[in-house]
Each structure stands twice: as C-alpha cells, then as structure tokens.
Tab-separated table of C-alpha atoms in Angstrom:
chain	number	residue	atom	x	y	z
M	46	UNK	CA	-30.533	8.225	-6.935
M	47	UNK	CA	-31.120	5.362	-9.195
M	48	UNK	CA	-29.318	2.094	-7.832
M	49	UNK	CA	-26.430	0.885	-9.507
M	50	UNK	CA	-27.526	-1.825	-11.612
M	51	UNK	CA	-26.277	-1.466	-14.959
M	52	UNK	CA	-23.872	-4.963	-15.024
M	53	UNK	CA	-26.507	-7.686	-15.148
M	54	UNK	CA	-23.298	-9.851	-15.051
M	55	UNK	CA	-22.609	-9.075	-11.198
M	56	UNK	CA	-25.421	-9.304	-8.636
M	57	UNK	CA	-27.361	-6.244	-6.978
M	58	UNK	CA	-24.693	-5.353	-4.313
M	59	UNK	CA	-25.080	-5.528	-0.461
M	60	UNK	CA	-24.409	-1.511	-0.658
M	61	UNK	CA	-23.322	0.795	-3.010
M	62	UNK	CA	-22.758	5.347	-3.210
M	63	UNK	CA	-21.268	6.978	-6.302
M	64	UNK	CA	-19.254	10.426	-5.632
M	65	UNK	CA	-17.180	12.907	-6.553
M	66	UNK	CA	-14.135	12.948	-5.103
M	67	UNK	CA	-13.509	16.459	-3.992
M	68	UNK	CA	-9.998	16.711	-5.590
M	69	UNK	CA	-9.126	14.938	-9.640
M	70	UNK	CA	-9.060	10.852	-8.635
M	71	UNK	CA	-7.744	8.155	-10.598
M	72	UNK	CA	-8.671	4.698	-9.458
M	73	UNK	CA	-6.200	3.057	-11.099
M	74	UNK	CA	-3.261	5.402	-9.875
M	75	UNK	CA	-4.294	5.590	-6.565
M	76	UNK	CA	-5.322	2.396	-5.295
M	77	UNK	CA	-3.220	0.562	-8.025
M	78	UNK	CA	-0.028	1.288	-5.332
M	79	UNK	CA	-1.685	-0.816	-2.905
M	80	UNK	CA	-1.536	-3.986	-4.974
M	81	UNK	CA	0.816	-6.162	-4.488
M	82	UNK	CA	2.098	-7.539	-7.803
M	83	UNK	CA	-0.252	-9.277	-9.750
M	84	UNK	CA	-1.466	-12.229	-8.472
M	85	UNK	CA	-2.181	-10.211	-4.911
M	86	UNK	CA	-5.528	-11.992	-3.602
M	87	UNK	CA	-6.645	-8.879	-1.770
M	88	UNK	CA	-6.791	-7.244	-5.061
M	89	UNK	CA	-7.249	-7.234	-8.387
M	90	UNK	CA	-7.741	-5.053	-11.555
M	91	UNK	CA	-10.735	-6.028	-14.275
M	92	UNK	CA	-10.030	-5.084	-17.845
M	93	UNK	CA	-12.013	-2.580	-18.038
M	94	UNK	CA	-10.588	-0.692	-15.502
M	95	UNK	CA	-12.665	-1.601	-12.645
M	96	UNK	CA	-10.644	-2.512	-9.190
M	97	UNK	CA	-12.015	-5.062	-6.615
M	98	UNK	CA	-10.715	-5.008	-3.016
M	99	UNK	CA	-11.696	-7.188	-0.266
M	100	UNK	CA	-11.509	-6.021	3.170
M	101	UNK	CA	-12.089	-7.619	6.843
M	102	UNK	CA	-14.429	-5.244	8.854
M	103	UNK	CA	-15.838	-4.844	12.173
M	104	UNK	CA	-19.269	-5.955	10.759
M	105	UNK	CA	-17.349	-9.118	8.828
M	106	UNK	CA	-15.879	-9.555	5.363
M	107	UNK	CA	-16.649	-7.420	2.462
M	108	UNK	CA	-15.756	-7.324	-0.998
M	109	UNK	CA	-15.917	-3.938	-2.979
M	110	UNK	CA	-15.606	-3.025	-6.784
M	111	UNK	CA	-14.014	0.490	-7.780
M	112	UNK	CA	-15.672	1.877	-11.150
M	113	UNK	CA	-14.757	5.305	-12.762
M	114	UNK	CA	-17.086	7.143	-14.353
M	115	UNK	CA	-15.626	10.197	-15.650
M	116	UNK	CA	-15.097	12.371	-12.551
M	117	UNK	CA	-17.105	10.820	-10.335
M	118	UNK	CA	-16.670	6.878	-8.680
M	119	UNK	CA	-19.151	4.073	-8.337
M	120	UNK	CA	-18.586	1.886	-5.284
M	121	UNK	CA	-20.304	-1.489	-4.741
M	122	UNK	CA	-19.707	-3.644	-1.899
M	123	UNK	CA	-21.250	-7.635	-1.045
M	124	UNK	CA	-20.783	-9.441	2.094
M	125	UNK	CA	-21.545	-8.554	6.024
M	126	UNK	CA	-18.992	-6.143	6.467
M	127	UNK	CA	-20.157	-4.443	2.836
M	128	UNK	CA	-22.045	-0.900	4.322
M	129	UNK	CA	-18.567	-0.181	6.706
M	130	UNK	CA	-16.661	-0.750	3.665
M	131	UNK	CA	-19.042	1.463	1.368
M	132	UNK	CA	-19.239	4.158	4.369
M	133	UNK	CA	-15.072	4.401	3.782
M	134	UNK	CA	-14.568	4.042	0.307
M	135	UNK	CA	-13.668	7.570	0.012
M	136	UNK	CA	-10.944	7.265	2.425
M	137	UNK	CA	-9.281	4.619	0.370
M	138	UNK	CA	-9.306	6.192	-2.740
M	139	UNK	CA	-7.663	9.472	-1.506
M	140	UNK	CA	-9.726	11.970	0.525
M	141	UNK	CA	-7.844	12.668	2.603
M	142	UNK	CA	-4.801	13.648	1.078
M	143	UNK	CA	-4.353	17.031	0.748
M	144	UNK	CA	-1.304	18.594	-2.064
M	145	UNK	CA	-2.240	22.172	-0.954
M	146	UNK	CA	1.260	23.695	-0.541
M	147	UNK	CA	3.082	21.391	-3.104
M	148	UNK	CA	5.058	22.919	-5.709
M	149	UNK	CA	6.657	20.563	-8.451
M	150	UNK	CA	9.894	23.268	-8.293
M	151	UNK	CA	11.418	20.626	-11.212
M	152	UNK	CA	10.935	19.956	-14.793
M	153	UNK	CA	10.005	16.743	-14.862
M	154	UNK	CA	7.969	17.132	-11.744
M	155	UNK	CA	5.821	19.486	-13.267
M	156	UNK	CA	4.947	17.461	-16.215
M	157	UNK	CA	4.508	14.114	-14.023
M	158	UNK	CA	2.227	16.499	-12.218
M	159	UNK	CA	0.428	17.845	-14.932
M	160	UNK	CA	-0.035	14.515	-16.612
M	161	UNK	CA	-1.242	12.759	-13.614
M	162	UNK	CA	-4.025	15.267	-11.691
M	163	UNK	CA	-5.740	11.880	-10.646
M	164	UNK	CA	-3.201	11.045	-8.093
M	165	UNK	CA	-3.973	10.360	-4.930
M	166	UNK	CA	-1.824	9.702	-1.677
M	167	UNK	CA	-4.332	7.084	-0.097
M	168	UNK	CA	-4.296	4.895	2.768
M	169	UNK	CA	-6.027	1.792	3.585
M	170	UNK	CA	-6.358	1.926	7.184
M	171	UNK	CA	-5.719	-1.421	7.848
M	172	UNK	CA	-2.485	-1.304	9.989
M	173	UNK	CA	-1.742	-5.442	10.165
M	174	UNK	CA	-2.191	-5.515	6.659
M	175	UNK	CA	0.399	-2.848	5.902
M	176	UNK	CA	2.882	-4.041	8.819
M	177	UNK	CA	2.597	-7.563	6.898
M	178	UNK	CA	2.796	-6.417	3.424
M	179	UNK	CA	5.923	-4.211	4.289
M	180	UNK	CA	7.713	-6.739	6.629
M	181	UNK	CA	7.672	-9.606	4.023
M	182	UNK	CA	9.413	-6.913	1.593
M	183	UNK	CA	12.171	-6.475	4.127
M	184	UNK	CA	15.573	-7.602	2.890
M	185	UNK	CA	14.475	-10.168	0.031
M	186	UNK	CA	14.090	-9.105	-3.502
M	187	UNK	CA	10.501	-8.119	-4.902
M	188	UNK	CA	9.338	-11.280	-6.533
M	189	UNK	CA	10.182	-13.693	-3.515
M	190	UNK	CA	8.124	-10.744	-1.324
M	191	UNK	CA	5.226	-11.028	-3.502
M	192	UNK	CA	5.075	-14.683	-3.946
M	193	UNK	CA	5.256	-15.034	-0.119
M	194	UNK	CA	2.415	-12.784	0.339
M	195	UNK	CA	0.164	-14.248	-2.520
M	196	UNK	CA	0.693	-18.030	-1.382
M	197	UNK	CA	0.574	-17.026	2.648
M	198	UNK	CA	-2.943	-14.606	2.326
M	199	UNK	CA	-4.470	-17.856	-0.648
M	200	UNK	CA	-3.682	-20.199	2.807
M	201	UNK	CA	-4.853	-18.139	5.631
M	202	UNK	CA	-7.499	-15.851	3.985
M	203	UNK	CA	-10.918	-17.023	3.840
M	204	UNK	CA	-13.041	-16.675	0.402
M	205	UNK	CA	-14.188	-13.317	-0.574
M	206	UNK	CA	-17.583	-12.902	-0.640
M	207	UNK	CA	-19.460	-13.706	-3.810
M	208	UNK	CA	-19.187	-11.968	-6.643
M	209	UNK	CA	-15.297	-11.533	-5.939
M	210	UNK	CA	-13.263	-12.643	-9.378
M	211	UNK	CA	-11.828	-16.680	-8.395
M	212	UNK	CA	-9.374	-16.720	-5.727
M	213	UNK	CA	-9.730	-13.513	-3.889
M	214	UNK	CA	-9.186	-13.541	-0.256
M	215	UNK	CA	-10.156	-11.617	3.007
M	216	UNK	CA	-6.787	-10.133	4.606
M	217	UNK	CA	-6.041	-12.912	7.782
M	218	UNK	CA	-6.608	-12.208	11.216
M	219	UNK	CA	-4.135	-11.815	13.771
M	220	UNK	CA	-4.995	-15.006	15.209
M	221	UNK	CA	-4.368	-17.043	11.726
M	222	UNK	CA	-1.077	-15.304	11.451
M	223	UNK	CA	-0.253	-17.151	14.783
M	224	UNK	CA	-1.252	-19.802	13.959
M	225	UNK	CA	1.993	-20.977	11.326
M	226	UNK	CA	4.347	-23.133	12.475
M	227	UNK	CA	8.003	-22.461	11.680
M	228	UNK	CA	8.124	-25.078	8.930
M	229	UNK	CA	5.374	-23.729	7.332
M	230	UNK	CA	6.831	-20.138	7.200
M	231	UNK	CA	10.034	-20.984	5.475
M	232	UNK	CA	7.978	-23.332	3.361
M	233	UNK	CA	6.552	-20.416	1.821
M	234	UNK	CA	10.356	-19.216	1.609
M	235	UNK	CA	9.938	-16.166	5.023
M	236	UNK	CA	12.938	-16.720	7.174
M	237	UNK	CA	12.702	-17.110	10.890
M	238	UNK	CA	13.259	-13.301	11.880
M	239	UNK	CA	10.450	-11.738	9.431
M	240	UNK	CA	8.676	-14.319	11.004
M	241	UNK	CA	8.694	-13.526	14.597
M	242	UNK	CA	7.971	-9.542	13.498
M	243	UNK	CA	5.180	-10.931	12.063
M	244	UNK	CA	4.062	-12.953	15.189
M	245	UNK	CA	4.937	-9.934	17.272
M	246	UNK	CA	2.458	-7.686	15.847
M	247	UNK	CA	0.095	-9.934	14.873
M	248	UNK	CA	-0.241	-10.955	18.785
M	249	UNK	CA	-1.147	-6.455	19.116
M	250	UNK	CA	-3.270	-6.469	16.121
M	251	UNK	CA	-5.901	-4.525	18.252
M	252	UNK	CA	-3.339	-2.354	19.976
M	253	UNK	CA	-1.632	-1.574	16.525
M	254	UNK	CA	-5.031	-0.959	14.848
M	255	UNK	CA	-6.151	1.818	17.995
M	256	UNK	CA	-3.294	3.930	15.977
M	257	UNK	CA	-5.525	4.389	13.077
M	258	UNK	CA	-8.866	4.132	14.514
M	259	UNK	CA	-7.913	6.735	17.279
M	260	UNK	CA	-6.334	9.301	14.586
M	261	UNK	CA	-2.552	9.520	16.365
M	262	UNK	CA	-0.615	11.697	14.829
M	263	UNK	CA	1.866	10.759	12.200
M	264	UNK	CA	4.947	11.551	14.969
M	265	UNK	CA	3.055	9.106	17.579
M	266	UNK	CA	2.851	5.969	15.232
M	267	UNK	CA	6.151	6.430	14.039
M	268	UNK	CA	7.226	6.662	16.979
M	269	UNK	CA	5.028	3.262	18.455
M	270	UNK	CA	6.587	1.466	15.015
M	271	UNK	CA	10.272	2.032	15.872
M	272	UNK	CA	9.828	1.096	18.932
M	273	UNK	CA	8.733	-2.903	17.470
M	274	UNK	CA	11.439	-5.329	17.227
M	275	UNK	CA	11.997	-5.672	13.819
M	276	UNK	CA	10.739	-2.899	12.417
M	277	UNK	CA	12.965	0.077	11.362
M	278	UNK	CA	12.740	3.464	9.518
M	279	UNK	CA	11.767	1.449	5.901
M	280	UNK	CA	9.030	-0.362	7.343
M	281	UNK	CA	8.047	2.206	9.671
M	282	UNK	CA	7.585	5.149	6.291
M	283	UNK	CA	6.362	1.946	4.139
M	284	UNK	CA	3.780	1.274	6.426
M	285	UNK	CA	2.681	5.067	6.930
M	286	UNK	CA	2.292	5.741	3.245
M	287	UNK	CA	0.040	2.179	2.801
M	288	UNK	CA	-2.069	2.684	5.741
M	289	UNK	CA	-1.802	6.189	6.622
M	290	UNK	CA	-1.577	7.963	3.575
M	291	UNK	CA	1.308	9.646	4.718
M	292	UNK	CA	2.862	12.178	1.753
M	293	UNK	CA	5.591	12.666	3.190
M	294	UNK	CA	6.697	9.597	4.776
M	295	UNK	CA	10.608	8.415	2.872
M	296	UNK	CA	11.565	5.290	2.742
M	297	UNK	CA	15.140	5.409	3.596
M	298	UNK	CA	17.130	2.269	2.905
M	299	UNK	CA	15.290	1.256	-0.480
M	300	UNK	CA	17.984	0.045	-2.492
M	301	UNK	CA	16.425	1.606	-5.995
M	302	UNK	CA	14.511	4.953	-3.889
M	303	UNK	CA	17.750	6.875	-4.020
M	304	UNK	CA	19.068	6.037	-7.182
M	305	UNK	CA	16.212	6.613	-9.212
M	306	UNK	CA	15.124	9.513	-7.789
M	307	UNK	CA	18.526	10.976	-8.050
M	308	UNK	CA	19.427	9.418	-11.688
M	309	UNK	CA	15.448	11.151	-12.670
M	310	UNK	CA	15.838	14.523	-11.061
M	311	UNK	CA	19.479	15.530	-10.700
M	312	UNK	CA	21.262	13.180	-13.289
M	313	UNK	CA	23.643	11.008	-11.523
M	314	UNK	CA	22.760	8.294	-8.729
M	315	UNK	CA	21.986	9.336	-4.414
M	316	UNK	CA	22.849	7.276	-1.462
M	317	UNK	CA	20.219	7.666	1.565
M	318	UNK	CA	22.300	10.559	2.927
M	319	UNK	CA	21.912	12.643	-0.387
M	320	UNK	CA	18.406	11.687	-0.965
M	321	UNK	CA	16.993	12.925	1.969
M	322	UNK	CA	18.825	16.336	1.885
M	323	UNK	CA	17.733	16.447	-1.745
M	324	UNK	CA	13.700	16.155	-0.986
M	325	UNK	CA	14.376	18.386	1.843
M	326	UNK	CA	12.071	21.534	-0.434
M	327	UNK	CA	9.026	19.202	-1.092
M	328	UNK	CA	8.880	18.660	2.858
M	329	UNK	CA	5.625	17.728	4.063
M	330	UNK	CA	5.558	15.718	0.171
M	331	UNK	CA	8.530	13.737	0.135
M	332	UNK	CA	6.884	10.311	-0.884
M	333	UNK	CA	4.556	12.364	-3.498
M	334	UNK	CA	7.703	13.295	-5.266
M	335	UNK	CA	8.792	9.527	-5.278
M	336	UNK	CA	5.103	8.662	-6.696
M	337	UNK	CA	5.554	11.455	-9.088
M	338	UNK	CA	9.167	10.333	-10.290
M	339	UNK	CA	7.966	6.975	-10.516
M	340	UNK	CA	4.514	7.746	-12.179
M	341	UNK	CA	6.455	9.875	-14.585
M	342	UNK	CA	8.765	7.632	-15.931
M	343	UNK	CA	11.986	7.168	-13.979
M	344	UNK	CA	15.153	7.090	-14.969
M	345	UNK	CA	16.335	3.359	-14.089
M	346	UNK	CA	19.578	2.717	-15.056
M	347	UNK	CA	20.955	-0.811	-15.304
M	348	UNK	CA	23.060	-1.485	-12.655
M	349	UNK	CA	26.424	-3.740	-13.013
M	350	UNK	CA	26.505	-6.194	-10.647
M	351	UNK	CA	25.802	-10.397	-10.801
M	352	UNK	CA	22.401	-11.409	-11.515
M	353	UNK	CA	20.717	-12.980	-7.984
M	354	UNK	CA	18.522	-15.314	-6.869
M	355	UNK	CA	15.837	-14.398	-4.640
M	356	UNK	CA	16.959	-14.134	-1.430
M	357	UNK	CA	18.138	-12.271	1.856
M	358	UNK	CA	19.590	-8.829	1.048
M	359	UNK	CA	22.772	-7.525	2.381
M	360	UNK	CA	21.412	-4.159	3.151
M	361	UNK	CA	19.509	-3.512	6.132
M	362	UNK	CA	16.632	-2.144	5.058
M	363	UNK	CA	13.541	-3.335	7.916
C-alpha cells in the first residue's frame, strides 16, 4: 500500500493506516459526538471534513487526523504515541459497535436510521477524559461547561505535536488536575463540588483506566462509577457512552433528553420515568435511539421559562 503523501501541506506522518470499516462509518457522525464545543482543544474539524484528535498514550502524546475516503478511512498520526494511536484508531471510529438486533420500530427512527447508516456508537477509551468532561457538565448550562472545559484543557494540557492545528492540546494528566488550587477552579467557573469530584477521580486515574484496559463488563463499570462520590446515574451513563461506546446507556436526569425524545417519538413531553419505560423495547440500543432522535431532526419545542444566565441548575443531574 502506497504511503499517504497526497497532502503536501502536511509532513509525513510518524504512523498511518487506511482501512475499510466492517460497517458503514461516517467520521463526522461518529466522532463528532466526542467534540466538546467548537473550541475543544482536544478535537477539531477541518473545512474539508477531516477530524483532528489529540491523544495521551502510554508511549507519549499524539495527534491523529481522520479523513473520509469513500467507504475507507485514512488515519495519520504524529508524535511519540503515533503508532499506539493508529493501532487503536478503528475503535475510536466505532469498530466495536454492534448494531445487530436493533430494529427502529418507529417511522421517525426508521427514516433517521436510513439517512445515517454511518453513525456508529464509539468510545474514546480514555476514562479520565470522559469523566472530567461529564463532571464539568453536571448541573450547569452546556455553554458554561464547554467554556470551562476549553479554558482548563488549554491551561493544563501540553501543546499537541506538529502539525496539529494551532491551539490544540493533549488532555491533561491526573497530576495536572490535582495541581489546581480552589481559586483557579473558581476563576474558570467551576464550583468546588465539581472540582472535588474531578480531583477525586484524577487521584485514581490509573485504577479507573484499568477498568477499560482490562475490558471489565459494562455493569461492573457502572457499579464502580456509582460508588464514587459525586457520580450519579447521569454521569455514569455519559461516561459509558463517551469512553466505552455503550449503545444502551440512558442519560437519566438530563434536562433535555426526556422531553425531546417524548415530543419527537410520542408527540408529548416525557419525564424520566416515562422515558425509561418508553425506551424499554429498544433495550440494548437505547442510547442509539437517542442519537438517532437528534440526528434525525428532533422536535424541540420552546420551553416557557425565564431566561437564565449560565450557572448551577436546580436539577440533580450528576
């Protein structure tokens, strides 16, 4: 196979691979879920649709660039961890996703499933990355959480290897998160409750990552996550979705999910109990249903409520 040298503006990669996924795979629809806002320092999208992603690997930092080539995907990587990152690239693009047994059973879902055949459920495999992202989103508006994420990763993360786009950073290590003082958390809009939870998981970075590396089953990981201070059902579900590609994890407690799924699929707003009951026929693929609802153009009706400035929510989402 010839070297990937058709982009003269980029230096030769330290490692690369091109492959045909076993299932139709869209880079944008699959890994786009992992980007935490337009200014996420760990992931960027080029105007041509290619996606850059930074990784902190056991061999050192890496930046990878995923490019869609019809039914094939080209991955190029730079940095000390390039070979490690390229080896695991298919997993990051949903190679572990198993949609067998999924039946849409609803006209809206059938149409969305047909229009988005390349939407895979994928996980990053990086437990601390997923935990910190989800914890920052607890009880606050998304815009505030994403701003905090961007500022913290820019501050604590090391610059990504060349030729990563300007401003990209490697996700910080547990030690880096532990080094922040209380005033520094407040300066980026993070209350001390969320800060304490991030510090707790950062101090246990290795043991948390072993859950992934040893391929513990999803029920065990859910149980471990729920035993941790500051981690509830919503955060556990979000982490399993983001890190492990859990196609069944339901983000119970999300302020938007139940109303949006209810309005879109049943014509009325759901609460959490109604959401769980409604999704039961799709057990094993309940998160896949939620992704298809949003991908298919969810019905989002305006909520009649006073405008709020970003800040703590009254909900118990965690």
